[in-house]
Amino acid sequence: MCAHVSSRAPRRAAVALPSWRLSVLCLALAAAQGHVQAQSGPANEPAALSTVVVTASGNAQELREAPASISVITREDLQMRPVQELAELLGTVEGVTLSRSGNQVPGVQLRGLGSAYTLMLIDGKRVNATSAMFRGNDYDTGWVPTDEIERIEIVRGPMSSLYGSDAIGGVVNIITRPIGKKWRGSARIETVVQQDKDAGDSRLAGFSLAGPVVADTLGVKLTGAYDQRDADGNINSPAANGTRQAGLQHIRNRLFGAQLAFTPDARQSITADVDTSRRDHAGFLMERDAVSLRHKGQWGFGNSELTFAADEIRNLTGMVTGQVNPNKASTTSLGGKVNIPVRWGNQFITAGFDIRHEKLRDPANLRGLPGTADFNASPETSIGQWALFIEDEIRITDKLAITLGNRFDHHENFGGHNSPRAYAVYHLNDAVTLKGGVSRAFRAPTLLQGSPNWGSVSCGSATVGCYIVGSNAIKPETGTSQELGLQFARGIHSGGLMFFNTDLKNMIDITNRTADRALAPSYDNFVGYLPDGRPIFRYQNIASVRSRGLEASWAARPSAAWNLRANYTYTDAKNTSGAIALPLTYRPRHVANLGADWSATSTLTVSGALRYHSAQFISVPSSGQNKVKKAGYAIADLTMGWRVTEALTLRGGILNLTNKTFDRTTSADFNEDGRRYYLALHAKF
């Protein structure tokens, strides 16, 4: 778990911290854990993992029974630290690493697979926007105010047997707070001030209000939030040629949501949601409007759920810097499932369906090839797909349960695909549970990737670069994953250890392209030339990826005042398409997180956190030559909370205590914010 950490040299230069220092830190932590356990007496009473999750199997069950590797970020976790960008908090979970798009905002990667392979859900409804709108955006983790999040469930590993396409890497499900039987409200304001005056400060304000209109029958909830992060100034030193890499550009988000919950009787509930969001990331504007209607029923045979959802995402700017080319995507879906306990064989069956229609209007890029007869024929494309799924949890004995499942997806352009899963949960004793399984998953091409009428400028220039187009000849991507590990809870300690291996085939790729007009015909995906001579390249299936590794976590409650936690992830993710396997970018091999919470008094809490990333590649050319690597580094945070009254809490802290940072030297590189000061005021009633 402990390896190489960077330290700070003179201004913005990262230097590796000698490994012996981190070793001493780890040994000290281990010694402290042993001391705490010795003082608390023998830990011979099992501690049940009572956390209830819903994402792994489509029904509520205890974490230790869930047929998957799951981590949970609680509401308390969200309140302990500033969370302007939710991806940053997700990056502290084992198995999660962060990618960096061109604007440096992080994307969520699960087990070494890119953010396009992570399915984002809010209360079980998908909200992915990255692949639908334009390449390289960062809009998938900010559609709900953090004040209204009850918990976040992160399922690592393929979940296509339940959720279909996009869940090859796993699922992040944001669970919002229920309305409740009593009125409640909250308001929060916070700010983060950078020590470096050239770096951008942050501000956030949010509110929520919920309660019954008619007791036990009708309830309402209203939520809203606004956050802003100013653009960086000249935080990077100029290179030898005098050019200077930009820092993080401005971010401004606003959100508003309303929910109406109707409970006609004790067996049924109907929930209607309306949400609207506007996000401005470095001048790229995205608006999203969404509605949903959900019915839940509890019947004599089991439970049922039926959900209609629709959203429209408007990209007001487009995807090319310096141009304004709006596009619009809409998705309509209808899904349902039933959970049925079966006495014979002690089974629990989940079965359901999913119907989805996606549509994209892009007058600038859905035009066909310039100079051809089909040019400007239609600015729209759409796709329809449906699916049936079933999972059966069979409890063989009190200690052993096996889950078998499959999902059949039928895609309008790519036909039918099965995504089977088999998983076993075995309780070795009251404290230790063994888990393992095999899953297959698939991911269909996006509307852009699969449409030959879609095209976009690329290769760094809108006039003398190259041109990329979609293709109806590409195949869906498929993934096979295996995992095996254990989960334990005994006395004050709990944690887990999981080994995983994922093989991804037919990865859809567009990295093979060049502006060199003479060299272009030598590329396999070369299509031809535009009338002005720019070479054209199409999306293609070329890549196979293997990602394997280890996830470890540990937590302890030595007393009511202390909460300790740690996790470690080892990831070996490589592109295995060519003769020589190449590392994937933004995948540090070693990631470790340490944390501690101390309730000093009944009103004062103190929290500390340390995150460490080993060296990672930020640029890997397909030739394997001239790779660019970023040195490893560690960041420490210290925050405090003071409950002034029962209704008012003041929080503050210092983020990146030691001010470890570095220059961004290439366009593929990214900055970590230096030392900054956090202050928040939270009121509830």
XYZ file of C-alpha atoms in Angstrom:
685
model
C 0.000 0.000 0.000
C 2.843 2.330 0.783
C 5.116 3.491 -1.989
C 6.522 6.708 -3.374
C 5.152 10.144 -2.389
C 6.111 13.514 -3.760
C 7.144 16.563 -1.764
C 7.418 20.212 -2.574
C 10.561 21.748 -3.972
C 10.843 25.427 -4.800
C 7.692 26.942 -6.250
C 5.503 24.435 -8.097
C 8.140 21.771 -8.619
C 7.273 18.240 -7.515
C 10.024 16.110 -5.991
C 9.664 12.515 -4.860
C 9.465 12.019 -1.123
C 11.868 9.241 -0.047
C 9.927 5.991 0.273
C 11.240 5.367 3.814
C 9.201 8.325 5.086
C 5.957 6.860 3.824
C 6.968 3.488 5.261
C 7.494 5.110 8.655
C 4.085 6.782 8.345
C 2.403 3.463 7.552
C 4.196 1.678 10.408
C 3.174 4.425 12.792
C -0.428 4.132 11.687
C -0.323 0.356 12.095
C 1.173 0.738 15.562
C -1.510 3.226 16.498
C -4.194 0.795 15.322
C -2.672 -1.964 17.439
C -2.498 0.323 20.468
C -6.131 1.331 20.039
C -7.243 -2.300 19.730
C -5.260 -3.314 22.805
C -6.836 -0.531 24.832
C -10.350 -1.391 23.714
C -10.085 -5.017 24.816
C -10.489 -8.231 22.834
C -12.450 -7.831 19.642
C -14.350 -11.097 19.681
C -17.860 -9.882 19.024
C -18.837 -9.700 15.338
C -19.928 -6.332 14.013
C -22.720 -6.649 11.475
C -22.405 -4.607 8.305
C -25.854 -3.090 8.621
C -25.517 -0.681 5.673
C -28.368 -1.318 3.239
C -27.728 -0.982 -0.514
C -30.019 -1.278 -3.539
C -27.806 -1.009 -6.628
C -26.160 -4.448 -6.728
C -29.297 -6.535 -7.179
C -32.211 -4.178 -7.735
C -33.607 -4.683 -4.227
C -32.619 -3.571 -0.730
C -30.196 -5.844 1.118
C -27.373 -5.622 3.636
C -23.969 -4.768 2.261
C -22.474 -8.107 3.313
C -25.181 -9.973 1.356
C -24.892 -7.925 -1.845
C -23.575 -9.871 -4.881
C -20.999 -7.264 -5.902
C -18.101 -5.104 -4.697
C -19.730 -1.982 -3.263
C -18.531 1.111 -1.456
C -20.876 3.645 0.130
C -20.292 7.372 0.617
C -22.632 8.489 3.375
C -24.377 11.778 3.986
C -21.959 12.393 6.868
C -19.019 11.982 4.484
C -20.497 14.607 2.177
C -20.986 17.060 5.041
C -17.440 16.746 6.389
C -15.664 18.378 3.449
C -16.262 20.756 0.520
C -17.702 18.926 -2.471
C -17.934 21.303 -5.402
C -16.930 18.564 -7.850
C -18.376 15.218 -6.799
C -15.790 13.301 -8.843
C -13.059 14.444 -6.444
C -14.843 12.754 -3.527
C -15.515 9.614 -5.565
C -11.768 9.490 -6.228
C -11.171 8.687 -2.539
C -12.963 5.326 -2.907
C -11.024 2.131 -3.590
C -11.113 1.083 -7.235
C -11.795 4.634 -8.441
C -9.289 6.773 -10.340
C -9.824 10.112 -12.072
C -9.226 11.002 -15.699
C -8.595 14.559 -16.842
C -10.290 16.003 -19.910
C -8.930 18.923 -21.881
C -10.405 21.389 -19.366
C -8.801 19.454 -16.475
C -12.079 18.641 -14.690
C -11.890 15.013 -13.483
C -13.929 12.107 -14.828
C -14.728 8.933 -12.876
C -12.952 5.691 -13.862
C -13.786 2.347 -12.248
C -11.139 -0.398 -12.166
C -9.027 1.236 -14.851
C -11.796 1.700 -17.418
C -12.597 5.194 -18.698
C -15.477 7.405 -17.630
C -17.536 6.324 -20.670
C -17.735 2.864 -19.039
C -19.118 4.184 -15.740
C -22.905 4.371 -15.634
C -24.114 7.353 -13.615
C -27.551 7.045 -11.973
C -29.694 9.280 -9.780
C -32.176 7.162 -7.815
C -31.686 4.427 -10.395
C -32.278 6.688 -13.435
C -29.372 7.142 -15.869
C -27.966 10.641 -16.383
C -24.855 10.074 -18.519
C -24.145 13.027 -20.797
C -20.494 12.584 -21.784
C -20.801 10.427 -24.875
C -24.127 11.839 -26.017
C -23.094 15.423 -26.495
C -19.450 15.923 -27.351
C -16.093 14.337 -26.785
C -14.202 15.083 -23.600
C -16.860 16.874 -21.562
C -17.177 16.605 -17.793
C -20.862 16.908 -17.000
C -21.753 13.517 -15.552
C -21.383 14.107 -11.796
C -23.142 17.392 -11.062
C -26.866 16.992 -11.675
C -28.032 16.973 -8.030
C -27.316 19.316 -5.059
C -25.082 17.600 -2.505
C -27.400 18.739 0.319
C -30.051 16.348 -0.990
C -27.822 13.292 -1.328
C -28.611 10.548 1.180
C -25.727 8.329 0.069
C -23.759 7.283 -3.012
C -23.364 3.613 -3.899
C -20.347 2.734 -6.040
C -20.547 -0.731 -7.593
C -17.210 -1.793 -9.068
C -17.267 -4.296 -11.915
C -19.680 -4.998 -14.809
C -23.367 -4.558 -14.018
C -24.778 -4.890 -17.526
C -26.916 -7.853 -16.427
C -29.154 -5.311 -14.655
C -28.342 -1.944 -16.218
C -27.232 -2.698 -19.773
C -24.899 -0.603 -21.875
C -22.363 1.747 -20.245
C -22.042 -0.358 -17.064
C -18.934 -2.310 -18.131
C -16.761 -0.590 -15.537
C -19.472 -0.294 -12.909
C -22.249 1.933 -11.600
C -22.383 5.088 -9.478
C -25.888 5.490 -8.035
C -26.686 8.761 -6.238
C -29.528 8.136 -3.768
C -31.433 11.275 -2.772
C -33.164 11.928 0.545
C -36.820 10.931 0.905
C -39.397 13.592 1.740
C -40.190 12.194 5.185
C -43.145 12.547 7.537
C -42.095 15.897 9.050
C -41.091 19.187 7.494
C -37.364 19.761 7.241
C -35.168 22.300 5.570
C -31.532 23.232 5.175
C -29.355 25.944 3.701
C -25.629 25.991 3.103
C -23.064 28.523 1.977
C -19.371 27.829 1.634
C -16.233 29.239 0.079
C -12.742 28.015 -0.727
C -10.037 30.685 -0.886
C -6.755 29.900 -2.624
C -3.480 30.862 -0.959
C -2.065 31.443 -4.434
C -3.801 34.618 -5.586
C -3.447 33.528 -9.218
C -5.568 30.423 -8.575
C -9.360 30.534 -8.724
C -11.529 30.707 -5.582
C -14.795 28.765 -5.164
C -18.223 29.602 -3.793
C -21.358 27.506 -3.230
C -24.895 28.085 -1.955
C -27.702 25.573 -1.695
C -31.036 24.884 -0.038
C -33.624 22.134 0.394
C -37.153 22.126 1.772
C -39.335 19.037 2.167
C -42.358 17.884 4.065
C -45.951 16.637 4.023
C -48.779 18.651 2.481
C -51.342 16.049 3.533
C -50.115 13.773 6.329
C -49.192 10.280 5.133
C -50.633 11.035 1.689
C -48.961 13.913 -0.166
C -45.473 15.399 0.233
C -43.327 17.919 -1.621
C -39.617 18.671 -1.911
C -37.797 21.673 -3.394
C -34.035 21.877 -3.895
C -31.613 24.316 -5.449
C -27.914 25.098 -5.607
C -25.383 27.366 -7.271
C -21.630 26.911 -7.323
C -18.818 28.766 -8.997
C -15.096 28.245 -9.382
C -13.145 31.184 -10.792
C -10.650 30.646 -13.575
C -6.966 30.312 -12.750
C -4.573 33.041 -13.735
C -0.873 32.568 -14.465
C -0.306 29.653 -12.101
C 2.035 27.791 -14.466
C 5.546 28.919 -15.290
C 6.294 29.724 -18.957
C 8.173 27.121 -20.988
C 11.477 27.814 -22.745
C 9.621 29.050 -25.835
C 7.638 31.501 -23.727
C 4.284 29.678 -23.894
C 2.370 29.063 -20.692
C -0.104 26.241 -20.053
C -3.526 27.360 -18.827
C -4.871 26.379 -15.443
C -8.432 25.354 -14.658
C -10.934 27.566 -16.433
C -14.100 28.910 -14.840
C -16.973 26.649 -13.772
C -20.492 27.840 -12.945
C -23.379 25.485 -12.187
C -26.956 26.058 -11.105
C -29.553 23.429 -10.223
C -33.208 23.383 -9.245
C -35.489 20.440 -8.571
C -38.996 19.658 -7.345
C -40.569 16.392 -6.240
C -44.137 15.451 -5.462
C -44.806 12.175 -3.617
C -48.298 10.683 -3.424
C -49.140 7.692 -1.207
C -52.720 6.614 -1.966
C -52.555 3.689 0.463
C -50.096 1.668 2.515
C -49.139 -0.507 -0.460
C -48.424 2.089 -3.145
C -46.444 5.261 -3.764
C -46.197 7.556 -6.785
C -43.327 10.012 -7.162
C -42.991 12.766 -9.773
C -39.739 14.680 -10.289
C -38.847 17.769 -12.314
C -35.237 18.958 -12.532
C -33.448 21.695 -14.424
C -29.733 22.453 -14.559
C -27.382 24.831 -16.318
C -23.636 24.240 -16.356
C -20.993 26.606 -17.749
C -17.582 24.998 -17.995
C -15.025 27.313 -19.551
C -17.637 28.859 -21.830
C -19.144 25.530 -22.888
C -22.791 25.783 -21.834
C -24.970 22.767 -21.071
C -28.622 22.817 -20.023
C -30.593 19.781 -18.868
C -34.306 19.434 -18.176
C -35.619 16.139 -16.838
C -38.942 14.687 -15.708
C -39.789 11.304 -14.252
C -42.784 9.457 -12.850
C -42.325 6.376 -10.680
C -44.834 3.947 -9.151
C -43.848 1.489 -6.425
C -46.099 -1.225 -5.101
C -45.972 -3.815 -2.339
C -48.215 -6.753 -3.147
C -48.925 -10.206 -1.824
C -46.629 -11.816 -4.400
C -43.776 -9.286 -4.021
C -42.827 -5.734 -4.969
C -43.121 -3.856 -8.262
C -41.636 -0.692 -9.706
C -42.472 1.172 -12.926
C -40.580 4.294 -14.047
C -41.033 6.680 -16.960
C -38.218 9.181 -17.469
C -37.384 11.776 -20.094
C -34.633 14.347 -20.370
C -33.358 16.878 -22.856
C -29.766 18.083 -22.824
C -28.954 21.209 -24.809
C -25.337 21.884 -25.642
C -25.596 25.613 -26.314
C -22.017 26.094 -27.461
C -20.964 22.976 -29.312
C -17.689 21.099 -29.185
C -15.146 23.254 -31.000
C -13.309 26.025 -29.168
C -13.959 29.397 -30.755
C -17.147 28.272 -32.529
C -20.817 28.197 -31.586
C -22.494 25.060 -32.935
C -25.416 24.090 -30.675
C -26.771 20.549 -30.512
C -29.506 18.829 -28.556
C -29.944 15.284 -27.235
C -33.084 13.755 -25.760
C -33.747 10.422 -24.108
C -37.073 8.787 -23.260
C -37.253 5.574 -21.286
C -39.766 3.254 -19.679
C -38.584 0.598 -17.270
C -40.131 -1.775 -14.810
C -39.216 -4.621 -12.508
C -40.712 -7.003 -9.991
C -39.085 -8.620 -6.953
C -40.643 -11.965 -6.104
C -39.649 -14.230 -3.204
C -40.082 -17.913 -4.061
C -40.331 -20.359 -1.194
C -39.379 -23.335 -3.329
C -35.607 -23.452 -3.339
C -35.439 -20.346 -1.122
C -35.110 -17.989 -4.089
C -35.533 -14.276 -4.693
C -36.233 -13.360 -8.311
C -35.841 -9.919 -9.890
C -37.185 -9.546 -13.434
C -37.864 -6.541 -15.590
C -37.726 -4.655 -18.862
C -36.218 -1.453 -20.226
C -37.253 0.501 -23.350
C -35.190 3.493 -24.395
C -35.178 5.919 -27.328
C -32.384 8.427 -27.912
C -32.345 11.288 -30.378
C -29.663 13.799 -31.342
C -30.015 16.983 -33.369
C -26.684 18.513 -34.403
C -26.925 20.821 -37.456
C -23.196 21.573 -37.383
C -21.850 18.026 -37.247
C -24.661 15.712 -38.439
C -24.292 16.850 -42.029
C -22.535 14.010 -43.810
C -19.277 14.495 -45.683
C -18.731 17.900 -47.298
C -18.702 17.597 -51.071
C -20.948 14.505 -51.224
C -24.567 14.130 -52.366
C -25.749 13.433 -48.804
C -24.180 16.559 -47.357
C -26.697 18.535 -45.256
C -29.374 15.864 -45.883
C -30.502 15.595 -42.254
C -29.285 17.147 -38.980
C -30.857 14.388 -36.833
C -30.211 10.788 -35.855
C -31.949 8.484 -33.396
C -31.749 5.014 -31.971
C -34.100 2.667 -30.163
C -33.356 -0.286 -27.937
C -35.155 -2.581 -25.527
C -34.093 -5.130 -22.955
C -35.372 -7.936 -20.744
C -33.495 -8.989 -17.620
C -33.787 -11.533 -14.831
C -31.749 -12.376 -11.755
C -32.302 -15.197 -9.312
C -30.711 -15.215 -5.876
C -30.713 -18.810 -4.654
C -29.917 -19.356 -0.997
C -28.323 -22.800 -0.988
C -27.694 -22.786 2.772
C -27.720 -20.193 5.540
C -24.103 -19.454 4.583
C -24.137 -19.716 0.780
C -26.127 -17.722 -1.774
C -25.668 -17.817 -5.540
C -26.970 -15.131 -7.899
C -27.532 -16.028 -11.552
C -28.701 -13.439 -14.032
C -28.849 -12.340 -17.627
C -29.953 -9.318 -19.590
C -30.880 -9.470 -23.270
C -30.487 -6.115 -25.026
C -31.771 -5.530 -28.531
C -30.230 -2.541 -30.277
C -31.786 -1.117 -33.425
C -28.487 -1.099 -35.302
C -26.492 -3.851 -33.611
C -28.999 -6.590 -32.861
C -29.212 -8.673 -29.699
C -26.621 -9.157 -26.968
C -26.674 -11.188 -23.769
C -24.982 -10.025 -20.564
C -24.900 -12.976 -18.141
C -23.648 -12.882 -14.561
C -22.920 -15.495 -11.896
C -21.974 -14.488 -8.365
C -21.521 -16.302 -5.058
C -21.607 -14.983 -1.490
C -20.378 -17.380 1.209
C -20.226 -16.544 4.918
C -17.185 -18.350 6.298
C -18.337 -17.313 9.778
C -20.144 -14.427 11.432
C -17.233 -12.091 10.694
C -15.855 -13.061 7.268
C -17.697 -13.277 3.941
C -16.179 -14.633 0.740
C -17.388 -13.072 -2.516
C -16.662 -13.792 -6.146
C -18.175 -13.894 -9.580
C -17.930 -13.738 -13.362
C -19.736 -11.187 -15.525
C -20.037 -10.291 -19.169
C -21.076 -6.886 -20.419
C -21.482 -4.956 -23.619
C -21.527 -1.325 -24.671
C -23.161 -0.139 -27.877
C -21.616 2.701 -29.893
C -22.998 6.130 -29.097
C -25.178 8.028 -31.513
C -22.115 9.956 -32.670
C -19.785 6.989 -33.017
C -22.288 4.899 -34.957
C -23.554 7.566 -37.372
C -21.652 7.937 -40.687
C -23.357 11.322 -41.133
C -21.681 12.715 -38.017
C -18.342 14.470 -38.439
C -16.135 16.914 -36.597
C -12.914 18.821 -37.026
C -9.946 17.390 -35.153
C -6.136 17.142 -35.074
C -5.844 20.514 -33.332
C -7.284 22.772 -36.039
C -10.647 23.557 -37.589
C -9.051 24.547 -40.903
C -5.802 22.628 -41.495
C -6.204 19.626 -39.163
C -8.166 16.465 -39.949
C -11.795 15.371 -39.882
C -13.327 12.476 -37.935
C -16.607 10.697 -38.691
C -18.835 8.025 -37.199
C -19.230 4.600 -38.755
C -22.051 2.056 -38.960
C -19.432 -0.670 -39.431
C -18.178 -0.642 -35.860
C -19.173 -3.368 -33.423
C -20.330 -3.070 -29.804
C -17.657 -3.379 -27.149
C -17.732 -6.421 -24.885
C -16.140 -7.021 -21.511
C -15.535 -10.053 -19.324
C -14.699 -9.619 -15.660
C -13.779 -11.883 -12.768
C -13.403 -10.950 -9.113
C -12.664 -12.816 -5.897
C -12.170 -11.503 -2.396
C -13.461 -11.235 1.128
C -15.265 -8.815 3.385
C -14.892 -8.808 7.153
C -16.353 -7.168 10.234
C -15.284 -8.078 13.726
C -15.174 -5.998 16.866
C -14.084 -2.483 16.017
C -12.701 -3.467 12.611
C -14.242 -3.925 9.168
C -12.895 -3.961 5.643
C -12.324 -6.011 2.559
C -9.878 -7.354 0.004
C -10.822 -7.946 -3.644
C -8.842 -9.124 -6.679
C -10.253 -8.269 -10.112
C -9.519 -8.847 -13.783
C -11.345 -7.292 -16.743
C -10.790 -7.907 -20.451
C -12.380 -5.431 -22.859
C -12.650 -6.279 -26.552
C -13.519 -4.157 -29.606
C -12.899 -0.880 -27.814
C -14.172 1.902 -30.055
C -11.290 4.182 -30.874
C -10.421 7.344 -32.810
C -6.822 7.879 -31.692
C -5.490 6.829 -35.131
C -5.577 10.112 -37.012
C -3.147 12.694 -38.345
C -3.148 16.045 -40.117
C -0.294 14.825 -42.364
C -1.989 14.446 -45.754
C 0.724 12.221 -47.180
C 0.795 9.882 -44.189
C -2.987 9.650 -43.771
C -3.672 6.830 -46.319
C -1.438 4.467 -44.315
C -3.951 4.482 -41.423
C -6.453 1.608 -41.337
C -9.362 3.922 -40.586
C -8.565 6.449 -43.345
C -11.706 7.318 -45.339
C -10.579 9.919 -47.874
C -10.114 13.659 -48.160
C -12.408 16.652 -47.785
C -12.626 19.005 -50.783
C -10.048 21.242 -49.088
C -7.621 18.318 -48.745
C -8.000 17.515 -45.047
C -7.801 13.752 -44.339
C -10.873 11.960 -42.958
C -10.776 9.171 -40.337
C -13.605 7.043 -38.960
C -14.209 5.481 -35.558
C -13.063 1.873 -35.524
C -12.770 -1.215 -33.328
C -9.084 -1.705 -32.747
C -8.382 -1.821 -29.054
C -8.395 -4.549 -26.502
C -7.765 -3.546 -22.912
C -6.838 -5.594 -19.870
C -7.243 -4.152 -16.414
C -6.377 -6.150 -13.317
C -5.631 -5.262 -9.760
C -6.398 -5.324 -6.083
C -8.708 -3.274 -3.859
C -8.283 -3.173 -0.097
C -10.176 -1.238 2.573
C -10.144 -1.015 6.359
C -12.147 0.951 8.922
C -12.244 0.987 12.712
C -14.307 2.581 15.472
C -11.986 2.264 18.508
C -14.345 4.453 20.534
C -17.378 6.633 20.100
C -15.029 9.574 19.516
C -12.808 8.054 16.819
C -13.399 6.788 13.297
C -10.386 5.551 11.294
C -10.347 4.452 7.642
C -7.922 3.514 4.889
C -8.043 2.037 1.419
C -5.585 1.041 -1.267
C -5.948 0.258 -4.973
C -3.445 -1.418 -7.256
C -4.364 -1.098 -10.943
C -2.521 -2.494 -13.944
C -4.464 -1.188 -16.961
C -2.996 -1.660 -20.436
C -3.923 -1.411 -24.086
C -3.161 -4.925 -25.357
C -4.108 -4.338 -28.998
C -0.610 -4.207 -30.421
C 2.495 -6.336 -30.262
C 3.561 -4.465 -27.117
C 1.092 -3.708 -24.303
C 0.913 0.024 -23.583
C -0.161 1.643 -20.295
C -3.379 3.647 -20.256
C -3.202 7.320 -19.335
C -4.353 8.745 -15.980
C -4.163 5.344 -14.273
C -1.737 5.514 -11.342
C -0.658 2.019 -10.395
C -0.937 2.721 -6.662
C -3.574 4.879 -4.960
C -3.955 5.088 -1.169
C -6.314 7.078 1.056
C -6.037 7.493 4.827
C -8.508 9.320 7.047
C -9.515 9.921 10.651
C -12.467 11.651 12.321
C -12.299 12.751 15.959
C -15.255 13.982 17.989
C -13.259 16.113 20.389
C -16.364 17.275 22.256
C -20.101 16.988 21.802
C -19.964 20.010 19.502
C -16.469 19.892 17.942
C -15.189 17.413 15.319
C -11.799 17.252 13.617
C -11.047 15.311 10.408
C -7.830 14.587 8.566
C -7.270 12.940 5.194
C -4.254 11.912 3.117
C -4.474 10.758 -0.497
C -1.568 9.397 -2.476
C -1.237 8.757 -6.207
C 1.839 7.030 -7.607
C 3.376 8.060 -10.923
C 1.027 7.923 -13.912
C 1.306 8.367 -17.653
C -0.433 11.436 -19.052
C 0.469 10.812 -22.706
C 1.066 7.469 -24.442
C 1.426 7.687 -28.254
C 0.254 4.617 -30.175
C 3.862 4.023 -31.224
C 4.814 3.530 -27.588
C 7.580 6.106 -27.969
C 7.970 9.436 -26.153
C 5.552 8.589 -23.346
C 5.037 11.371 -20.783
C 4.866 10.449 -17.089
C 3.724 12.520 -14.132
C 5.492 11.948 -10.815
C 3.634 10.590 -7.803
C 2.355 12.936 -5.122
C 0.415 13.085 -1.842
C -2.141 15.629 -0.613
C -3.216 16.121 3.028
C -6.360 17.963 4.260
C -7.456 19.057 7.729
C -11.030 20.184 8.480
C -13.026 21.025 11.616
C -16.723 21.299 12.426
C -18.352 23.240 15.274
C -22.040 22.757 16.033
C -22.890 26.243 17.247
C -26.510 25.310 17.981
C -28.711 22.352 17.172
C -29.612 24.100 13.930
C -26.342 25.776 12.948
C -22.949 24.216 12.128
C -19.765 26.027 11.162
C -17.056 24.144 9.253
C -13.608 25.180 8.152
C -10.256 23.767 7.250
C -7.057 23.804 5.283
C -6.906 21.774 2.078
C -3.541 20.604 0.715
C -1.864 21.417 4.010
C 1.712 21.137 2.762
C 1.008 23.045 -0.457
C 2.293 20.244 -2.686
C 1.699 21.189 -6.287
C 3.457 21.350 -9.639
C 3.471 23.116 -12.961
C 1.338 21.903 -15.814
C 3.954 21.524 -18.515
C 1.973 19.971 -21.404
C -1.617 20.131 -22.633
C -2.179 16.565 -21.364
C -0.994 17.469 -17.852
C -3.182 18.760 -15.033
C -2.780 20.943 -11.953
C -3.663 20.046 -8.393
C -4.857 23.058 -6.427
C -2.330 24.244 -3.830
C -3.040 25.247 -0.234
C -6.478 26.749 0.201
C -8.815 27.634 3.046
C -12.333 26.307 3.421
C -15.233 27.882 5.345
C -18.878 26.738 5.376
C -22.045 27.557 7.272
C -24.828 24.965 7.359
C -28.279 25.610 8.834
C -31.081 23.112 9.247
C -34.598 23.333 10.644
